[in-house]
Coordinates of C-alpha atoms in Angstrom, one line a residue:
I431 CA 0.0 0.0 0.0
E432 CA 2.8 2.4 0.8
S433 CA 4.2 2.1 -2.7
I434 CA 0.9 3.3 -4.3
G435 CA -0.1 5.7 -1.6
Y436 CA 0.8 9.3 -1.2
P437 CA 1.3 10.7 2.3
V438 CA -0.9 13.8 2.8
G439 CA 0.0 15.6 6.0
S440 CA -2.2 18.7 6.0
M441 CA -5.3 20.4 4.6
T442 CA -5.1 24.0 3.6
F443 CA -8.2 26.2 3.3
I444 CA -8.0 29.0 0.6
N445 CA -10.6 31.7 -0.1
G446 CA -11.8 32.7 -3.6
K447 CA -9.1 35.3 -3.8
G448 CA -6.3 32.9 -3.2
R449 CA -5.7 33.9 0.4
V450 CA -4.7 31.0 2.8
L451 CA -7.2 30.9 5.6
G452 CA -5.5 28.2 7.6
T453 CA -3.9 24.8 7.6
L454 CA -4.7 21.8 9.7
P455 CA -3.0 18.4 10.1
M456 CA -4.8 15.6 8.2
A457 CA -4.5 13.0 10.9
F458 CA -2.6 12.0 14.0
R459 CA 1.0 11.0 13.7
R460 CA 0.7 7.5 15.1
L461 CA 3.2 6.1 17.5
D462 CA 4.1 3.4 15.0
G463 CA 4.9 6.1 12.4
L464 CA 2.1 5.3 10.0
T465 CA 0.2 8.3 8.5
S466 CA -2.8 9.0 6.3
R467 CA -2.3 8.0 2.7
M468 CA -4.2 9.0 -0.4
M469 CA -4.3 6.7 -3.4
P470 CA -6.4 6.0 -6.5
R471 CA -9.3 3.7 -5.5
A472 CA -8.7 1.3 -8.4
E473 CA -5.0 0.9 -7.4
L474 CA -6.1 0.1 -3.8
F475 CA -8.5 -2.5 -5.1
V476 CA -5.7 -4.1 -7.2
A477 CA -3.3 -4.1 -4.2
L478 CA -5.9 -5.7 -1.9
A479 CA -6.8 -8.3 -4.5
D480 CA -3.1 -9.1 -5.1
M481 CA -2.6 -9.5 -1.3
A482 CA -5.7 -11.7 -1.1
R483 CA -4.5 -13.9 -3.9
A484 CA -1.1 -14.2 -2.2
H485 CA -3.0 -15.7 0.7
G486 CA -4.9 -18.2 -1.4
V487 CA -8.1 -16.3 -1.8
V488 CA -9.8 -16.6 -5.2
V489 CA -10.9 -13.2 -6.5
H490 CA -13.7 -12.9 -9.1
H491 CA -14.6 -9.8 -11.0
G492 CA -17.8 -8.7 -12.7
M493 CA -20.0 -10.3 -10.0
R494 CA -23.0 -8.4 -8.6
M495 CA -24.0 -9.6 -5.1
V496 CA -27.8 -9.6 -4.5
D497 CA -28.0 -10.9 -1.0
A498 CA -26.2 -12.9 1.8
R499 CA -27.2 -15.1 4.7
N500 CA -25.6 -16.0 7.9
T501 CA -25.3 -19.8 8.3
G502 CA -24.3 -19.7 12.0
D503 CA -20.7 -20.7 11.2
G504 CA -20.1 -18.4 8.2
V505 CA -21.9 -16.6 5.4
I506 CA -23.2 -17.5 1.9
A507 CA -23.3 -14.7 -0.6
R508 CA -25.6 -15.0 -3.7
F509 CA -24.9 -13.3 -6.9
E510 CA -27.0 -11.9 -9.8
D511 CA -26.0 -14.8 -12.1
G512 CA -27.3 -17.4 -9.5
T513 CA -23.9 -18.5 -8.2
E514 CA -23.0 -18.5 -4.6
A515 CA -19.8 -18.1 -2.5
T516 CA -19.2 -19.1 1.1
G517 CA -16.8 -17.7 3.6
D518 CA -16.1 -17.1 7.3
I519 CA -17.1 -13.4 7.1
L520 CA -18.6 -10.9 4.6
I521 CA -17.3 -7.4 4.3
G522 CA -19.9 -5.2 2.7
C523 CA -18.0 -2.7 0.6
D524 CA -20.2 -2.6 -2.4
G525 CA -20.7 1.1 -2.6
I526 CA -23.3 3.8 -1.7
H527 CA -26.1 1.8 -3.2
S528 CA -25.1 -1.3 -1.2
A529 CA -27.2 -4.5 -1.5
I530 CA -25.8 -5.6 1.9
R531 CA -26.6 -2.3 3.7
L532 CA -30.1 -2.6 2.3
Q533 CA -30.4 -6.2 3.5
L534 CA -29.0 -5.4 7.0
Y535 CA -30.9 -2.1 7.4
P536 CA -34.1 -2.4 5.2
D537 CA -35.9 0.4 7.1
Q538 CA -33.3 3.0 6.3
G539 CA -34.1 3.0 2.6
P540 CA -31.8 4.5 0.0
P541 CA -29.2 7.1 0.9
K542 CA -30.6 10.5 1.6
Y543 CA -29.6 13.3 -0.7
S544 CA -27.4 15.8 1.2
G545 CA -28.0 18.7 -1.2
V546 CA -24.5 18.5 -2.7
N547 CA -23.5 17.0 -6.1
M548 CA -19.9 16.1 -6.8
W549 CA -17.9 15.8 -9.9
R550 CA -14.4 14.1 -9.7
G551 CA -11.4 13.4 -11.8
T552 CA -7.7 12.9 -11.7
V553 CA -5.0 14.5 -13.7
P554 CA -1.1 14.5 -13.8
W555 CA -0.2 17.9 -12.4
P556 CA 2.7 19.5 -10.7
A557 CA 2.9 19.2 -6.9
F558 CA 1.7 22.2 -4.9
L559 CA 2.2 23.6 -1.4
G560 CA 5.1 21.2 -0.6
G561 CA 3.4 18.2 -2.4
D562 CA 1.8 16.7 0.7
T563 CA -1.2 19.0 1.2
M564 CA -4.9 18.7 0.5
V565 CA -6.5 22.0 -0.6
S566 CA -10.1 23.2 -0.1
T567 CA -11.4 26.3 -1.8
G568 CA -14.7 28.1 -2.1
W569 CA -18.0 27.1 -0.5
M570 CA -20.9 24.8 -1.5
T571 CA -23.5 27.4 -2.6
V572 CA -21.2 28.9 -5.3
G573 CA -18.8 26.0 -5.9
K574 CA -16.2 24.3 -3.7
T575 CA -13.2 22.3 -4.8
V576 CA -11.0 19.8 -2.9
I577 CA -7.7 18.9 -4.6
Y578 CA -5.1 16.5 -3.3
P579 CA -2.3 14.2 -4.6
V580 CA -3.2 10.5 -4.8
R581 CA 0.0 9.0 -6.5
P582 CA 3.6 10.2 -6.3
A583 CA 5.3 11.2 -9.5
A584 CA 7.2 8.5 -11.3
P585 CA 10.8 9.5 -12.1
G586 CA 10.7 12.5 -14.5
G587 CA 6.8 12.6 -14.3
L588 CA 4.1 14.4 -12.4
P589 CA 2.1 13.3 -9.4
L590 CA -1.5 12.2 -10.0
I591 CA -3.8 14.9 -8.5
N592 CA -7.4 14.1 -7.6
W593 CA -9.9 17.0 -7.9
V594 CA -13.5 17.2 -6.6
A595 CA -15.9 20.0 -7.6
E596 CA -18.9 20.3 -5.3
L597 CA -22.1 22.3 -5.8
E598 CA -25.3 22.6 -3.8
R599 CA -28.2 21.7 -6.0
P600 CA -31.9 21.1 -5.4
E601 CA -31.9 17.9 -7.5
A602 CA -29.7 14.8 -6.8
V603 CA -27.5 13.2 -9.4
R604 CA -27.3 9.5 -8.9
Q605 CA -23.8 8.7 -7.6
D606 CA -21.8 6.6 -10.0
W607 CA -18.1 6.4 -10.0
T608 CA -18.0 5.2 -13.6
G609 CA -20.5 7.7 -15.0
R610 CA -19.4 10.6 -17.3
G611 CA -20.1 14.1 -16.2
K612 CA -20.8 17.1 -18.4
L613 CA -18.6 20.2 -18.1
S614 CA -21.7 22.4 -18.7
D615 CA -23.0 21.2 -15.3
I616 CA -20.2 22.7 -13.3
M617 CA -18.2 25.2 -15.5
P618 CA -20.5 28.3 -14.7
A619 CA -19.6 27.9 -11.0
F620 CA -15.9 27.5 -11.6

């Protein structure tokens, strides 16, 4: 994980005129020396899958889990194609529209819209503010951005920078990490 992660030590708040309002540490410095790390989600998934395989776990892709049941000594997960998998535990990390969350907490319903829509992307870009800082600018009603490094630069290259544009909106846009956004939705604010 350390080879793909990028240590981010602080968060700096900047107003719309470029004035630094303040800087806060991102997280505690742990006694064991570990710190917060940012990384591309897809690269984290690959690293975790590789580690699982190294420990004899079979990893399948393209499966959509529809439900799971506790057997008393483990769990059985059932998938959309009718196949099942058994295991000692089930970790529900299937996203904001989680089938497992809905099964465990059926009375909660779908996620509630917070009033904020987000557009995200990554781009190779020069390091800023020392290279280990997350930056937040603006405010929700007129447009807020959060920008931070997620991958160190390869020799002779640029670090990978994640950006998030946030806007308050009366209508929700269904959250989808793979969907394509439209510049026309956010450019007037930025």
